Short mmCIF file of C-alpha atoms in Angstrom, two decimals:
data_model
loop_
_atom_site.label_atom_id
_atom_site.label_comp_id
_atom_site.label_asym_id
_atom_site.label_seq_id
_atom_site.Cartn_x
_atom_site.Cartn_y
_atom_site.Cartn_z
CA ARG X 1 0.20 -0.11 0.72
CA ASP X 2 3.24 1.90 1.33
CA LEU X 3 4.02 1.69 -2.80
CA LEU X 4 0.60 3.49 -4.40
CA GLY X 5 1.87 7.42 -2.71
CA LEU X 6 5.56 6.71 -4.15
CA ARG X 7 6.09 9.31 -6.59
CA ALA X 8 8.71 6.73 -7.65
CA PHE X 9 5.83 4.32 -8.99
CA TRP X 10 3.55 6.36 -10.91
CA ARG X 11 6.47 7.87 -12.53
CA ALA X 12 7.15 4.03 -13.73
CA LEU X 13 4.06 3.53 -14.23
CA TRP X 14 3.07 5.98 -17.11
CA TRP X 15 5.71 4.84 -18.75
CA SER X 16 4.75 1.90 -18.76
CA VAL X 17 0.72 3.08 -20.57
CA CYS X 18 3.54 5.53 -21.94
CA CYS X 19 5.29 2.83 -23.95
CA PHE X 20 1.65 1.01 -24.53
CA TRP X 21 1.32 1.32 -28.21
CA ILE X 22 5.15 0.70 -28.46
CA SER X 23 5.45 -2.41 -26.71
CA LYS X 24 1.23 -3.56 -28.47
CA GLN X 25 3.69 -4.41 -31.68
CA TRP X 26 4.84 -7.73 -30.02
CA GLY X 27 1.10 -8.89 -30.13
CA ASP X 28 1.09 -7.46 -33.40
CA LEU X 29 4.08 -8.67 -34.99
CA ASP X 30 1.67 -12.64 -33.63
CA GLN X 31 -1.29 -11.89 -34.07
CA LEU X 32 -1.77 -9.41 -37.50
CA LEU X 33 1.57 -10.13 -39.72
CA PRO X 34 1.03 -14.11 -39.99
CA ALA X 35 -2.29 -12.90 -41.48
CA TYR X 36 -2.19 -10.29 -42.98
CA LEU X 37 1.21 -11.93 -44.24
CA GLU X 38 -0.59 -15.27 -46.21
CA ARG X 39 -3.61 -13.49 -46.81
CA GLN X 40 -2.54 -10.66 -48.63
CA PHE X 41 0.47 -11.97 -51.08
CA GLY X 42 -0.90 -15.75 -50.79
CA LYS X 43 0.51 -19.01 -48.77
CA SER X 44 4.10 -19.62 -50.20
CA VAL X 45 5.10 -16.02 -48.44
CA PRO X 46 7.59 -18.03 -45.68
CA VAL X 47 5.33 -16.32 -43.14
CA TYR X 48 7.18 -18.01 -40.51
CA ARG X 49 10.08 -17.16 -41.72
CA VAL X 50 10.32 -13.59 -41.51
CA HIS X 51 8.92 -14.08 -38.19
CA SER X 52 11.77 -15.82 -36.78
CA ILE X 53 13.63 -12.20 -36.99
CA ASN X 54 12.75 -11.59 -33.71
CA MET X 55 13.13 -14.77 -32.08
CA TRP X 56 17.29 -14.89 -32.99
CA ILE X 57 17.45 -10.73 -33.18
CA CYS X 58 15.58 -11.75 -29.68
CA MET X 59 17.71 -14.73 -28.31
CA LEU X 60 21.45 -13.67 -29.63
CA GLY X 61 20.48 -9.42 -29.10
CA PRO X 62 20.46 -8.91 -25.55
CA SER X 63 24.41 -10.15 -24.68
CA LEU X 64 25.12 -7.96 -26.96
CA VAL X 65 23.99 -5.48 -25.79
CA ALA X 66 24.57 -5.85 -22.70
CA GLY X 67 28.27 -5.44 -22.97
CA LEU X 68 28.35 -2.72 -24.97
CA THR X 69 26.20 -0.68 -23.02
CA SER X 70 26.81 -1.78 -19.37
CA HIS X 71 27.81 1.73 -18.06
CA ILE X 72 25.48 3.60 -20.15
CA GLU X 73 22.55 4.51 -17.45
CA ALA X 74 19.93 2.69 -17.93
CA PHE X 75 16.98 5.38 -19.81
CA ARG X 76 19.91 7.14 -22.14
CA VAL X 77 19.74 2.84 -23.18
CA MET X 78 16.15 2.88 -23.70
CA LEU X 79 14.89 5.72 -25.70
CA PRO X 80 16.98 5.51 -28.79
CA GLY X 81 15.79 1.61 -28.67
CA LEU X 82 11.48 2.58 -28.27
CA TRP X 83 12.58 5.74 -30.39
CA LEU X 84 13.14 2.38 -33.49
CA MET X 85 10.81 0.14 -32.65
CA ALA X 86 8.20 3.17 -32.40
CA LEU X 87 9.70 4.04 -35.92
CA SER X 88 9.89 0.90 -37.23
CA PRO X 89 6.13 0.17 -39.40
CA LEU X 90 7.22 2.82 -41.48
CA SER X 91 9.01 -0.02 -43.15
CA LEU X 92 4.80 -0.69 -43.66
CA VAL X 93 3.73 2.18 -44.62
CA LEU X 94 5.63 3.55 -46.51
CA SER X 95 5.96 -0.31 -49.32
CA PRO X 96 4.01 -3.33 -47.88
CA GLY X 97 5.63 -5.90 -48.79
CA VAL X 98 7.33 -9.11 -47.59
CA ALA X 99 10.71 -7.65 -47.61
CA SER X 100 9.34 -4.83 -45.83
CA ALA X 101 7.45 -6.84 -42.71
CA ALA X 102 10.59 -8.19 -42.39
CA CYS X 103 12.52 -5.36 -42.48
CA TRP X 104 9.99 -4.00 -39.28
CA VAL X 105 10.57 -7.18 -37.50
CA THR X 106 14.43 -6.65 -38.09
CA LEU X 107 13.69 -2.80 -36.58
CA MET X 108 11.09 -3.72 -33.79
CA SER X 109 13.12 -6.76 -32.50
CA VAL X 110 16.28 -4.67 -32.19
CA GLY X 111 14.92 -1.76 -31.00
CA GLU X 112 12.93 -4.06 -28.19
CA VAL X 113 16.62 -5.30 -26.86
CA ILE X 114 17.98 -2.42 -26.74
CA TRP X 115 15.03 -0.91 -24.56
CA SER X 116 12.67 -3.58 -22.87
CA PRO X 117 15.97 -5.12 -20.88
CA ARG X 118 16.93 -1.55 -19.23
CA GLN X 119 13.32 -0.34 -18.32
CA SER X 120 12.79 -3.48 -15.87
CA ALA X 121 16.40 -2.81 -14.55
CA TRP X 122 15.93 1.66 -14.56
CA VAL X 123 11.70 0.70 -12.92
CA ALA X 124 14.22 -1.75 -9.96
CA SER X 125 16.04 2.08 -9.71
CA LEU X 126 13.05 3.38 -8.71
CA ALA X 127 11.96 1.25 -6.31
CA PRO X 128 12.70 1.69 -2.32
CA GLU X 129 15.59 -0.58 -1.24
CA GLY X 130 14.02 -4.27 -0.45
CA ARG X 131 11.31 -3.82 -2.44
CA GLU X 132 11.66 -4.21 -6.01
CA GLY X 133 9.64 -8.03 -6.63
CA ILE X 134 6.80 -6.03 -5.41
CA PHE X 135 7.53 -3.18 -7.31
CA LEU X 136 7.60 -4.76 -10.51
CA ALA X 137 4.43 -7.17 -9.57
CA LEU X 138 2.57 -4.40 -9.47
CA LEU X 139 3.74 -2.86 -12.55
CA SER X 140 3.76 -5.94 -14.48
CA LEU X 141 -0.28 -6.31 -13.13
CA LYS X 142 -1.87 -2.92 -16.71
CA GLY X 143 0.12 -6.61 -18.81
CA LEU X 144 -2.14 -8.38 -17.67
CA ILE X 145 -4.93 -6.04 -17.93
CA THR X 146 -4.64 -4.98 -21.84
CA THR X 147 -4.15 -8.65 -22.53
CA ILE X 148 -7.67 -8.99 -23.43
CA PRO X 149 -8.04 -5.03 -24.91
CA SER X 150 -4.66 -5.52 -27.07
CA ASN X 151 -6.42 -9.31 -28.40
CA ALA X 152 -9.78 -7.61 -29.52
CA PHE X 153 -7.82 -4.21 -31.73
CA ASN X 154 -5.89 -6.90 -32.99
CA GLY X 155 -8.72 -9.12 -33.99
CA LEU X 156 -10.43 -5.72 -35.13
CA LEU X 157 -7.56 -5.19 -37.00
CA ASN X 158 -7.54 -8.27 -38.48
CA ALA X 159 -11.51 -8.52 -39.27
CA ALA X 160 -11.29 -4.94 -40.74
CA PHE X 161 -7.95 -4.99 -43.43
CA ASN X 162 -7.20 -8.44 -43.39
CA PRO X 163 -11.12 -9.64 -44.55
CA ASN X 164 -11.18 -14.26 -43.51
CA CYS X 165 -11.89 -14.74 -47.55
CA GLU X 166 -14.52 -18.19 -45.87
CA VAL X 167 -14.74 -18.85 -49.70
CA CYS X 168 -11.87 -20.15 -50.44
CA ARG X 169 -10.00 -21.38 -47.47
CA ASP X 170 -9.15 -25.19 -48.34
CA LYS X 171 -9.88 -28.11 -45.54
CA LEU X 172 -6.78 -27.64 -43.72
CA GLY X 173 -7.68 -24.14 -43.49
CA HIS X 174 -5.03 -22.94 -45.08
CA PHE X 175 -5.82 -18.52 -46.45
CA CYS X 176 -6.88 -17.64 -50.20
CA ASP X 177 -4.85 -19.86 -52.73
CA THR X 178 -4.78 -16.76 -54.70
CA PRO X 179 -2.95 -12.96 -53.12
CA SER X 180 -4.77 -10.63 -53.07
CA ALA X 181 -1.95 -8.07 -52.43
CA VAL X 182 -2.23 -4.53 -51.46
CA ASP X 183 -2.55 -1.70 -53.96
CA ASN X 184 0.10 1.18 -54.21
#
């Protein structure tokens, strides 16, 4: 209860709320990208190869970034990563396509590797001595609360921009055989 009275707690909570739309891209990667690529460009698109870029960067990148930035204050490291992740969807906006999707995943993942691990360190540095665990636990509730509305929003986006073509689905549930590529 005493944590709720701390200015640092509200500062960290406000920060995580402000980062919601940036960090929402993780859900978009899982829920929107596969449907977008397959429904817009056909089932021959290597959807999960593009998707796996995130896994590889997130598996190999954090150690490298941590080693290169360990001497820099957490917040100063977070900002460039946030900007990179925030601007990463521009590749898809400027030129929708499979290569642009791969570019988005790459930029988003590099940004994620830069800012996300350091956010936890920054938040922990704001917590009172010995209360870091409860501080982080309370702040993680935001993720639980926003999951359902975020997933519902992604469903609405898929319905509006990547409609499920029931007529041309095969018996295995694959989407349209004929791509309906986005016109520029």
